[in-house]
PDB file of C-alpha atoms and ligand atoms in Angstrom:
ATOM      1  CA  MET A   1      12.630  -0.837  10.141  1.00 93.00           C
ATOM      2  CA  TYR A   2      12.771   0.292   6.587  1.00 98.00           C
ATOM      3  CA  ILE A   3      11.692   3.772   5.574  1.00 98.00           C
ATOM      4  CA  GLY A   4      10.933   4.998   2.088  1.00 98.00           C
ATOM      5  CA  ALA A   5       8.584   7.136   0.095  1.00 98.00           C
ATOM      6  CA  HIS A   6       6.550   7.225  -3.057  1.00 97.00           C
ATOM      7  CA  ILE A   7       9.008   7.714  -5.953  1.00 97.00           C
ATOM      8  CA  SER A   8       8.310   8.390  -9.642  1.00 95.00           C
ATOM      9  CA  ILE A   9       9.501   5.803 -12.157  1.00 94.00           C
ATOM     10  CA  SER A  10       9.217   8.217 -15.090  1.00 92.00           C
ATOM     11  CA  LYS A  11      13.032   8.064 -15.569  1.00 94.00           C
ATOM     12  CA  GLY A  12      13.149   4.306 -15.124  1.00 96.00           C
ATOM     13  CA  PHE A  13      13.288   1.856 -12.235  1.00 97.00           C
ATOM     14  CA  SER A  14      17.012   2.023 -11.633  1.00 98.00           C
ATOM     15  CA  ALA A  15      16.932   5.842 -11.521  1.00 98.00           C
ATOM     16  CA  ALA A  16      14.098   5.624  -8.996  1.00 98.00           C
ATOM     17  CA  VAL A  17      16.296   3.535  -6.663  1.00 98.00           C
ATOM     18  CA  GLU A  18      19.038   6.178  -6.896  1.00 98.00           C
ATOM     19  CA  GLN A  19      16.504   8.874  -6.083  1.00 98.00           C
ATOM     20  CA  ALA A  20      15.275   6.888  -3.087  1.00 98.00           C
ATOM     21  CA  VAL A  21      18.866   6.528  -1.844  1.00 98.00           C
ATOM     22  CA  SER A  22      19.464  10.263  -2.329  1.00 98.00           C
ATOM     23  CA  ILE A  23      16.687  11.069   0.166  1.00 98.00           C
ATOM     24  CA  GLY A  24      17.949   8.577   2.747  1.00 98.00           C
ATOM     25  CA  ALA A  25      15.430   5.837   1.968  1.00 98.00           C
ATOM     26  CA  ASP A  26      16.075   2.098   2.156  1.00 98.00           C
ATOM     27  CA  THR A  27      12.847   1.057   0.460  1.00 98.00           C
ATOM     28  CA  MET A  28      10.365   2.744  -1.843  1.00 98.00           C
ATOM     29  CA  GLN A  29       6.949   2.663  -3.420  1.00 98.00           C
ATOM     30  CA  PHE A  30       6.046   3.450  -7.016  1.00 97.00           C
ATOM     31  CA  PHE A  31       2.933   3.470  -9.174  1.00 95.00           C
ATOM     32  CA  THR A  32       2.954   0.544 -11.585  1.00 94.00           C
ATOM     33  CA  ARG A  33       1.616   2.902 -14.241  1.00 90.00           C
ATOM     34  CA  ASN A  34       0.112   6.354 -14.444  1.00 78.00           C
ATOM     35  CA  PRO A  35      -2.388   6.357 -11.560  1.00 72.00           C
ATOM     36  CA  ARG A  36      -5.164   7.693 -13.764  1.00 72.00           C
ATOM     37  CA  GLY A  37      -4.264   6.138 -17.095  1.00 63.00           C
ATOM     38  CA  ALA A  38      -4.356   2.497 -17.958  1.00 65.00           C
ATOM     39  CA  SER A  39      -1.420   2.125 -20.339  1.00 81.00           C
ATOM     40  CA  ALA A  40       1.822   0.684 -18.994  1.00 85.00           C
ATOM     41  CA  LYS A  41       5.298   1.312 -20.328  1.00 82.00           C
ATOM     42  CA  GLN A  42       7.124  -1.717 -21.655  1.00 89.00           C
ATOM     43  CA  LEU A  43       9.865  -2.930 -19.295  1.00 94.00           C
ATOM     44  CA  ASN A  44      13.397  -2.284 -20.489  1.00 96.00           C
ATOM     45  CA  PRO A  45      15.449  -5.431 -19.698  1.00 97.00           C
ATOM     46  CA  LYS A  46      18.627  -3.406 -18.995  1.00 98.00           C
ATOM     47  CA  ASP A  47      16.753  -1.161 -16.599  1.00 98.00           C
ATOM     48  CA  VAL A  48      15.199  -4.187 -14.888  1.00 98.00           C
ATOM     49  CA  GLU A  49      18.655  -5.761 -14.380  1.00 98.00           C
ATOM     50  CA  ALA A  50      20.144  -2.507 -13.061  1.00 98.00           C
ATOM     51  CA  PHE A  51      17.154  -2.074 -10.753  1.00 98.00           C
ATOM     52  CA  LYS A  52      17.520  -5.548  -9.236  1.00 98.00           C
ATOM     53  CA  GLU A  53      21.271  -5.110  -8.762  1.00 98.00           C
ATOM     54  CA  LYS A  54      20.816  -1.775  -6.997  1.00 98.00           C
ATOM     55  CA  VAL A  55      18.039  -3.033  -4.740  1.00 98.00           C
ATOM     56  CA  ASN A  56      20.396  -5.804  -3.628  1.00 98.00           C
ATOM     57  CA  SER A  57      23.556  -3.773  -3.265  1.00 98.00           C
ATOM     58  CA  TYR A  58      21.811  -1.015  -1.281  1.00 98.00           C
ATOM     59  CA  LYS A  59      20.177  -3.734   0.882  1.00 98.00           C
ATOM     60  CA  PHE A  60      16.682  -2.348   0.420  1.00 98.00           C
ATOM     61  CA  GLY A  61      13.798  -3.611   2.476  1.00 98.00           C
ATOM     62  CA  PRO A  62      10.708  -4.974   0.708  1.00 98.00           C
ATOM     63  CA  ILE A  63       9.609  -2.644  -2.103  1.00 98.00           C
ATOM     64  CA  VAL A  64       5.922  -1.948  -2.548  1.00 98.00           C
ATOM     65  CA  ALA A  65       4.344  -1.082  -5.875  1.00 98.00           C
ATOM     66  CA  HIS A  66       0.952   0.607  -5.953  1.00 97.00           C
ATOM     67  CA  ALA A  67      -1.786  -0.245  -8.444  1.00 96.00           C
ATOM     68  CA  PRO A  68      -3.499   2.661 -10.223  1.00 94.00           C
ATOM     69  CA  TYR A  69      -6.251   3.813  -7.876  1.00 91.00           C
ATOM     70  CA  THR A  70      -8.790   4.105 -10.684  1.00 93.00           C
ATOM     71  CA  MET A  71      -8.955   0.317 -10.946  1.00 96.00           C
ATOM     72  CA  ASN A  72     -12.126  -0.898  -9.247  1.00 98.00           C
ATOM     73  CA  MET A  73     -12.433  -4.595  -8.411  1.00 98.00           C
ATOM     74  CA  ALA A  74     -15.922  -3.864  -7.020  1.00 98.00           C
ATOM     75  CA  ALA A  75     -17.155  -2.013 -10.134  1.00 98.00           C
ATOM     76  CA  ALA A  76     -20.815  -2.329 -11.121  1.00 98.00           C
ATOM     77  CA  LYS A  77     -20.099  -2.236 -14.844  1.00 98.00           C
ATOM     78  CA  ASP A  78     -18.660  -5.458 -16.238  1.00 98.00           C
ATOM     79  CA  ASP A  79     -16.170  -3.724 -18.533  1.00 97.00           C
ATOM     80  CA  LEU A  80     -14.670  -1.730 -15.634  1.00 97.00           C
ATOM     81  CA  TRP A  81     -14.529  -4.803 -13.408  1.00 98.00           C
ATOM     82  CA  GLU A  82     -12.785  -6.790 -16.153  1.00 98.00           C
ATOM     83  CA  LEU A  83     -10.379  -3.924 -16.817  1.00 96.00           C
ATOM     84  CA  ALA A  84      -9.364  -3.926 -13.139  1.00 97.00           C
ATOM     85  CA  ILE A  85      -8.711  -7.671 -13.252  1.00 98.00           C
ATOM     86  CA  ARG A  86      -6.666  -7.358 -16.438  1.00 96.00           C
ATOM     87  CA  VAL A  87      -4.583  -4.351 -15.322  1.00 95.00           C
ATOM     88  CA  ILE A  88      -3.882  -5.657 -11.812  1.00 97.00           C
ATOM     89  CA  GLY A  89      -2.992  -9.094 -13.160  1.00 97.00           C
ATOM     90  CA  ASP A  90      -0.756  -7.596 -15.812  1.00 96.00           C
ATOM     91  CA  ASP A  91       1.016  -5.433 -13.240  1.00 96.00           C
ATOM     92  CA  LEU A  92       1.681  -8.414 -10.976  1.00 98.00           C
ATOM     93  CA  THR A  93       3.336 -10.196 -13.878  1.00 97.00           C
ATOM     94  CA  ARG A  94       5.567  -7.175 -14.528  1.00 97.00           C
ATOM     95  CA  LEU A  95       6.409  -6.991 -10.816  1.00 98.00           C
ATOM     96  CA  ASP A  96       7.486 -10.624 -10.929  1.00 98.00           C
ATOM     97  CA  GLU A  97      10.084  -9.626 -13.495  1.00 98.00           C
ATOM     98  CA  LEU A  98      11.271  -6.807 -11.239  1.00 98.00           C
ATOM     99  CA  GLU A  99      11.218  -9.164  -8.234  1.00 98.00           C
ATOM    100  CA  VAL A 100       9.121  -6.629  -6.331  1.00 98.00           C
ATOM    101  CA  PRO A 101       7.326  -8.609  -3.616  1.00 98.00           C
ATOM    102  CA  TYR A 102       4.233  -6.491  -2.996  1.00 98.00           C
ATOM    103  CA  MET A 103       1.616  -4.356  -4.692  1.00 98.00           C
ATOM    104  CA  ALA A 104      -0.782  -2.251  -2.624  1.00 98.00           C
ATOM    105  CA  VAL A 105      -4.257  -2.230  -4.124  1.00 98.00           C
ATOM    106  CA  HIS A 106      -7.329  -0.273  -3.039  1.00 98.00           C
ATOM    107  CA  PRO A 107      -9.984  -3.003  -2.797  1.00 98.00           C
ATOM    108  CA  GLY A 108     -12.606  -0.973  -4.664  1.00 98.00           C
ATOM    109  CA  SER A 109     -15.766   1.113  -4.397  1.00 98.00           C
ATOM    110  CA  HIS A 110     -19.178  -0.527  -4.470  1.00 98.00           C
ATOM    111  CA  VAL A 111     -20.724   2.526  -6.172  1.00 98.00           C
ATOM    112  CA  GLY A 112     -24.145   1.956  -4.636  1.00 98.00           C
ATOM    113  CA  GLN A 113     -24.338  -1.833  -4.921  1.00 98.00           C
ATOM    114  CA  GLY A 114     -23.796  -2.119  -1.172  1.00 98.00           C
ATOM    115  CA  THR A 115     -20.810  -3.274   0.865  1.00 98.00           C
ATOM    116  CA  GLU A 116     -21.773  -6.958   0.721  1.00 98.00           C
ATOM    117  CA  VAL A 117     -21.878  -7.044  -3.090  1.00 98.00           C
ATOM    118  CA  GLY A 118     -18.675  -5.004  -3.178  1.00 98.00           C
ATOM    119  CA  ILE A 119     -16.878  -7.519  -0.976  1.00 98.00           C
ATOM    120  CA  GLN A 120     -18.027 -10.424  -3.138  1.00 98.00           C
ATOM    121  CA  LYS A 121     -16.927  -8.727  -6.355  1.00 98.00           C
ATOM    122  CA  VAL A 122     -13.483  -7.915  -4.967  1.00 99.00           C
ATOM    123  CA  ALA A 123     -13.017 -11.514  -3.830  1.00 98.00           C
ATOM    124  CA  LYS A 124     -14.198 -12.861  -7.198  1.00 98.00           C
ATOM    125  CA  ALA A 125     -11.755 -10.567  -9.012  1.00 98.00           C
ATOM    126  CA  LEU A 126      -8.888 -11.680  -6.752  1.00 98.00           C
ATOM    127  CA  ASN A 127      -9.734 -15.331  -7.355  1.00 98.00           C
ATOM    128  CA  ILE A 128      -9.401 -14.756 -11.111  1.00 98.00           C
ATOM    129  CA  ILE A 129      -6.135 -12.805 -10.687  1.00 98.00           C
ATOM    130  CA  HIS A 130      -4.695 -15.524  -8.441  1.00 98.00           C
ATOM    131  CA  LYS A 131      -5.064 -18.145 -11.159  1.00 98.00           C
ATOM    132  CA  HIS A 132      -1.814 -16.792 -12.615  1.00 97.00           C
ATOM    133  CA  ASN A 133       0.194 -17.748  -9.525  1.00 96.00           C
ATOM    134  CA  ASN A 134       2.387 -14.680  -9.474  1.00 98.00           C
ATOM    135  CA  ASN A 135       5.169 -14.373  -6.927  1.00 98.00           C
ATOM    136  CA  SER A 136       4.375 -10.741  -6.296  1.00 98.00           C
ATOM    137  CA  GLN A 137       1.613 -10.462  -3.735  1.00 98.00           C
ATOM    138  CA  ILE A 138      -1.377  -8.143  -3.565  1.00 98.00           C
ATOM    139  CA  LEU A 139      -1.693  -6.137  -0.355  1.00 98.00           C
ATOM    140  CA  LEU A 140      -5.253  -4.973   0.221  1.00 99.00           C
ATOM    141  CA  GLU A 141      -5.057  -1.433   1.542  1.00 98.00           C
ATOM    142  CA  ALA A 142      -7.190  -0.539   4.542  1.00 98.00           C
ATOM    143  CA  MET A 143      -9.258   2.455   3.409  1.00 98.00           C
ATOM    144  CA  ALA A 144     -10.631   5.547   5.182  1.00 98.00           C
ATOM    145  CA  GLY A 145     -14.134   4.739   3.967  1.00 98.00           C
ATOM    146  CA  SER A 146     -14.821   7.813   1.867  1.00 98.00           C
ATOM    147  CA  GLY A 147     -17.651   7.497  -0.635  1.00 97.00           C
ATOM    148  CA  THR A 148     -18.496   3.846  -1.170  1.00 98.00           C
ATOM    149  CA  GLU A 149     -15.012   2.448  -0.494  1.00 98.00           C
ATOM    150  CA  VAL A 150     -14.861  -1.224   0.456  1.00 98.00           C
ATOM    151  CA  GLY A 151     -12.166  -2.296   2.945  1.00 98.00           C
ATOM    152  CA  LYS A 152     -12.724   0.454   5.533  1.00 98.00           C
ATOM    153  CA  SER A 153     -12.629  -1.939   8.490  1.00 98.00           C
ATOM    154  CA  PHE A 154     -10.664  -4.998   9.566  1.00 98.00           C
ATOM    155  CA  GLU A 155     -13.960  -6.929   9.318  1.00 98.00           C
ATOM    156  CA  GLU A 156     -14.462  -5.975   5.673  1.00 98.00           C
ATOM    157  CA  LEU A 157     -10.902  -6.946   4.783  1.00 98.00           C
ATOM    158  CA  ALA A 158     -11.336 -10.228   6.666  1.00 98.00           C
ATOM    159  CA  SER A 159     -14.589 -10.912   4.770  1.00 98.00           C
ATOM    160  CA  ILE A 160     -12.831 -10.441   1.430  1.00 98.00           C
ATOM    161  CA  ILE A 161      -9.998 -12.747   2.478  1.00 98.00           C
ATOM    162  CA  SER A 162     -12.442 -15.380   3.779  1.00 98.00           C
ATOM    163  CA  LEU A 163     -13.907 -15.691   0.263  1.00 98.00           C
ATOM    164  CA  LEU A 164     -10.552 -16.328  -1.445  1.00 98.00           C
ATOM    165  CA  ASP A 165      -9.492 -19.658  -2.943  1.00 98.00           C
ATOM    166  CA  LYS A 166      -5.897 -18.779  -2.019  1.00 98.00           C
ATOM    167  CA  PRO A 167      -6.140 -16.569   1.072  1.00 98.00           C
ATOM    168  CA  GLU A 168      -2.416 -16.973   1.694  1.00 97.00           C
ATOM    169  CA  LYS A 169      -1.777 -15.018  -1.525  1.00 97.00           C
ATOM    170  CA  VAL A 170      -2.936 -11.673  -0.123  1.00 98.00           C
ATOM    171  CA  GLY A 171      -1.566  -9.455   2.591  1.00 98.00           C
ATOM    172  CA  VAL A 172      -2.705  -6.159   4.032  1.00 98.00           C
ATOM    173  CA  CYS A 173      -1.221  -2.679   3.770  1.00 99.00           C
ATOM    174  CA  LEU A 174      -2.126  -0.288   6.566  1.00 98.00           C
ATOM    175  CA  ASP A 175      -2.208   3.466   6.023  1.00 98.00           C
ATOM    176  CA  THR A 176      -2.051   5.526   9.218  1.00 98.00           C
ATOM    177  CA  CYS A 177      -4.113   8.336   7.646  1.00 98.00           C
ATOM    178  CA  HIS A 178      -6.761   5.912   6.402  1.00 98.00           C
ATOM    179  CA  LEU A 179      -6.945   4.079   9.750  1.00 99.00           C
ATOM    180  CA  TYR A 180      -7.470   7.372  11.557  1.00 98.00           C
ATOM    181  CA  GLY A 181     -10.136   8.446   9.075  1.00 98.00           C
ATOM    182  CA  ALA A 182     -11.860   5.080   9.434  1.00 98.00           C
ATOM    183  CA  GLY A 183     -12.094   5.590  13.208  1.00 98.00           C
ATOM    184  CA  TYR A 184      -9.134   3.514  14.411  1.00 99.00           C
ATOM    185  CA  ASP A 185      -7.393   5.653  17.002  1.00 98.00           C
ATOM    186  CA  VAL A 186      -3.739   5.014  16.228  1.00 98.00           C
ATOM    187  CA  LYS A 187      -2.912   8.215  18.106  1.00 98.00           C
ATOM    188  CA  ASP A 188      -4.341   7.485  21.566  1.00 98.00           C
ATOM    189  CA  ASN A 189      -5.115   3.774  21.429  1.00 98.00           C
ATOM    190  CA  LEU A 190      -2.475   2.068  19.292  1.00 98.00           C
ATOM    191  CA  GLU A 191      -2.438  -1.035  21.515  1.00 98.00           C
ATOM    192  CA  GLY A 192      -6.202  -1.434  21.222  1.00 98.00           C
ATOM    193  CA  VAL A 193      -6.127  -1.020  17.436  1.00 98.00           C
ATOM    194  CA  LEU A 194      -3.350  -3.601  17.053  1.00 98.00           C
ATOM    195  CA  GLN A 195      -5.183  -6.011  19.337  1.00 98.00           C
ATOM    196  CA  GLU A 196      -8.337  -5.686  17.243  1.00 98.00           C
ATOM    197  CA  LEU A 197      -6.296  -6.061  14.065  1.00 98.00           C
ATOM    198  CA  ASP A 198      -4.706  -9.223  15.409  1.00 98.00           C
ATOM    199  CA  ASN A 199      -8.080 -10.683  16.423  1.00 98.00           C
ATOM    200  CA  LYS A 200      -9.839  -9.935  13.141  1.00 98.00           C
ATOM    201  CA  LEU A 201      -7.076 -10.308  10.548  1.00 98.00           C
ATOM    202  CA  GLY A 202      -3.893 -11.499  12.215  1.00 98.00           C
ATOM    203  CA  LEU A 203      -0.915  -9.179  12.548  1.00 98.00           C
ATOM    204  CA  ASP A 204       1.103 -11.466  10.274  1.00 98.00           C
ATOM    205  CA  LYS A 205      -1.107 -10.360   7.354  1.00 98.00           C
ATOM    206  CA  VAL A 206       0.330  -6.831   7.549  1.00 98.00           C
ATOM    207  CA  LYS A 207       3.255  -6.505   5.143  1.00 98.00           C
ATOM    208  CA  ALA A 208       3.650  -2.733   4.752  1.00 98.00           C
ATOM    209  CA  ILE A 209       2.541   0.561   6.280  1.00 98.00           C
ATOM    210  CA  HIS A 210       1.835   3.866   4.551  1.00 98.00           C
ATOM    211  CA  LEU A 211       3.054   6.462   7.028  1.00 98.00           C
ATOM    212  CA  ASN A 212       0.995   9.636   6.664  1.00 98.00           C
ATOM    213  CA  ASP A 213      -0.375  12.232   9.034  1.00 98.00           C
ATOM    214  CA  SER A 214      -4.042  13.154   8.612  1.00 98.00           C
ATOM    215  CA  LEU A 215      -5.632  16.540   7.985  1.00 98.00           C
ATOM    216  CA  GLN A 216      -9.053  15.209   8.988  1.00 98.00           C
ATOM    217  CA  PRO A 217     -10.254  14.053  12.411  1.00 98.00           C
ATOM    218  CA  LEU A 218     -10.669  10.538  13.808  1.00 98.00           C
ATOM    219  CA  GLY A 219     -13.603   8.759  12.175  1.00 98.00           C
ATOM    220  CA  SER A 220     -14.125  11.476   9.558  1.00 98.00           C
ATOM    221  CA  ARG A 221     -14.139   8.904   6.745  1.00 98.00           C
ATOM    222  CA  LYS A 222     -11.903  11.344   4.880  1.00 98.00           C
ATOM    223  CA  ASP A 223      -8.609  10.578   3.212  1.00 98.00           C
ATOM    224  CA  ARG A 224      -6.467  13.725   3.351  1.00 98.00           C
ATOM    225  CA  HIS A 225      -2.762  13.061   3.850  1.00 98.00           C
ATOM    226  CA  ALA A 226      -0.751  15.595   5.871  1.00 98.00           C
ATOM    227  CA  ASN A 227       2.989  15.983   6.356  1.00 98.00           C
ATOM    228  CA  ILE A 228       4.449  14.203   9.367  1.00 98.00           C
ATOM    229  CA  GLY A 229       3.655  16.309  12.445  1.00 98.00           C
ATOM    230  CA  GLU A 230       1.382  18.703  10.564  1.00 98.00           C
ATOM    231  CA  GLY A 231      -1.795  16.712  10.953  1.00 98.00           C
ATOM    232  CA  LEU A 232      -4.008  15.442  13.744  1.00 98.00           C
ATOM    233  CA  ILE A 233      -2.104  12.212  14.398  1.00 98.00           C
ATOM    234  CA  GLY A 234       1.121  14.043  15.192  1.00 98.00           C
ATOM    235  CA  LYS A 235       4.835  13.309  15.333  1.00 98.00           C
ATOM    236  CA  GLU A 236       4.825  11.498  18.635  1.00 98.00           C
ATOM    237  CA  ALA A 237       2.118   8.989  17.693  1.00 98.00           C
ATOM    238  CA  LEU A 238       3.712   8.326  14.294  1.00 98.00           C
ATOM    239  CA  ALA A 239       7.089   7.742  15.974  1.00 98.00           C
ATOM    240  CA  ASN A 240       5.387   5.296  18.355  1.00 98.00           C
ATOM    241  CA  ILE A 241       3.962   3.384  15.391  1.00 98.00           C
ATOM    242  CA  VAL A 242       7.364   3.092  13.724  1.00 98.00           C
ATOM    243  CA  ASN A 243       8.926   1.886  16.990  1.00 98.00           C
ATOM    244  CA  HIS A 244       6.185  -0.537  17.976  1.00 98.00           C
ATOM    245  CA  PRO A 245       7.703  -4.004  18.547  1.00 98.00           C
ATOM    246  CA  LYS A 246       4.966  -5.624  16.444  1.00 98.00           C
ATOM    247  CA  LEU A 247       5.416  -3.251  13.512  1.00 98.00           C
ATOM    248  CA  LYS A 248       9.032  -2.152  13.452  1.00 97.00           C
ATOM    249  CA  HIS A 249      10.203  -4.900  11.083  1.00 97.00           C
ATOM    250  CA  LEU A 250       7.918  -3.593   8.317  1.00 98.00           C
ATOM    251  CA  PRO A 251       8.615  -1.249   5.411  1.00 98.00           C
ATOM    252  CA  PHE A 252       7.134   2.222   6.084  1.00 98.00           C
ATOM    253  CA  LEU A 253       6.319   4.332   3.041  1.00 98.00           C
ATOM    254  CA  LEU A 254       5.592   8.052   3.103  1.00 98.00           C
ATOM    255  CA  GLU A 255       2.796   9.339   0.867  1.00 98.00           C
ATOM    256  CA  THR A 256       2.919  12.866   2.199  1.00 98.00           C
ATOM    257  CA  PRO A 257       2.545  16.088   0.175  1.00 97.00           C
ATOM    258  CA  GLY A 258       5.463  18.282  -0.910  1.00 96.00           C
ATOM    259  CA  GLY A 259       7.648  16.127  -3.107  1.00 93.00           C
ATOM    260  CA  ILE A 260      11.159  14.826  -2.840  1.00 95.00           C
ATOM    261  CA  ASP A 261      12.725  17.507  -0.580  1.00 95.00           C
ATOM    262  CA  ASN A 262       9.964  17.069   1.910  1.00 97.00           C
ATOM    263  CA  TYR A 263      10.428  13.297   1.883  1.00 98.00           C
ATOM    264  CA  ALA A 264      14.136  13.742   2.677  1.00 98.00           C
ATOM    265  CA  GLN A 265      13.306  15.869   5.727  1.00 98.00           C
ATOM    266  CA  GLU A 266      10.619  13.491   6.938  1.00 98.00           C
ATOM    267  CA  ILE A 267      12.824  10.425   6.479  1.00 98.00           C
ATOM    268  CA  ALA A 268      15.578  12.151   8.475  1.00 98.00           C
ATOM    269  CA  PHE A 269      13.056  12.924  11.200  1.00 98.00           C
ATOM    270  CA  ILE A 270      11.699   9.367  11.349  1.00 98.00           C
ATOM    271  CA  LYS A 271      15.221   7.936  11.469  1.00 98.00           C
ATOM    272  CA  SER A 272      16.047  10.273  14.357  1.00 98.00           C
ATOM    273  CA  GLN A 273      13.079   8.822  16.268  1.00 97.00           C
ATOM    274  CA  VAL A 274      13.964   5.164  15.789  1.00 96.00           C
ATOM    275  CA  LYS A 275      14.914   3.571  19.098  1.00 91.00           C
TER     276      LYS A 275
HETATM  277 FE1   FE B   1      -3.192   3.747  -1.556  1.00 61.98          FE
HETATM  278 FE1   FE B   2      -1.947   4.781   1.207  1.00 61.98          FE
HETATM  279 ZN1   ZN B   3      -4.830   7.853   1.172  1.00 61.98          ZN
END
């Protein structure tokens, strides 16, 4: 298994790798740009080279970028929908240069248009994005289902993928907090959840896992990340997820509150649980 956390790239990509190493990580996640803003910093070729060298020499597992969560591929307004397509496409092209294999993307919110329309819009957006044939792959993140979020069930994710011209170009990113919020009992019925996942999506679609505890109960449709062991999923269940034979080859990324010192402690804990 590979364990990492969400790291800031404000001091550059190569510095972010060093920070990941300093907290005991062997992979990492970063926002492709300010999560709320839409402007991206220009890539510095020296930084890109140093980043790639470090990722290789430290033998990092697959790195996962994260698209800004304000981008909505299910938007009702054309300008917002087109912006999402442009920004996500642009980010994939930058990730190709960094040789980062994956980018987690929240599918979108249907904002009252209904789930069916939302699913169709997301698929249409992905079909446009996929025309560029990037190497870096979009991972649709399974959502908790708050508000009008699309992608809150394995069925919804499967419906999106079924509408794609190039279904092989997308993977799925699970988030333990989101799954729990969406009603998938990863605490007391992990086997059942993985069985359902395999039936509806195929386990091979899963390329990364966001490892978070949850402040809100099973099926609450709420997305409130808690520190490992301080939420309702608990340390034991999260350790079981990391050790599960069908999941343990994946990169696990923490998105827990508390910043870098907290990540270091949680990474040390997870490593101590690995069998
Ligand atoms: Fe996310
Ligand atoms: Fe997440
Ligand atoms: Zn979340």
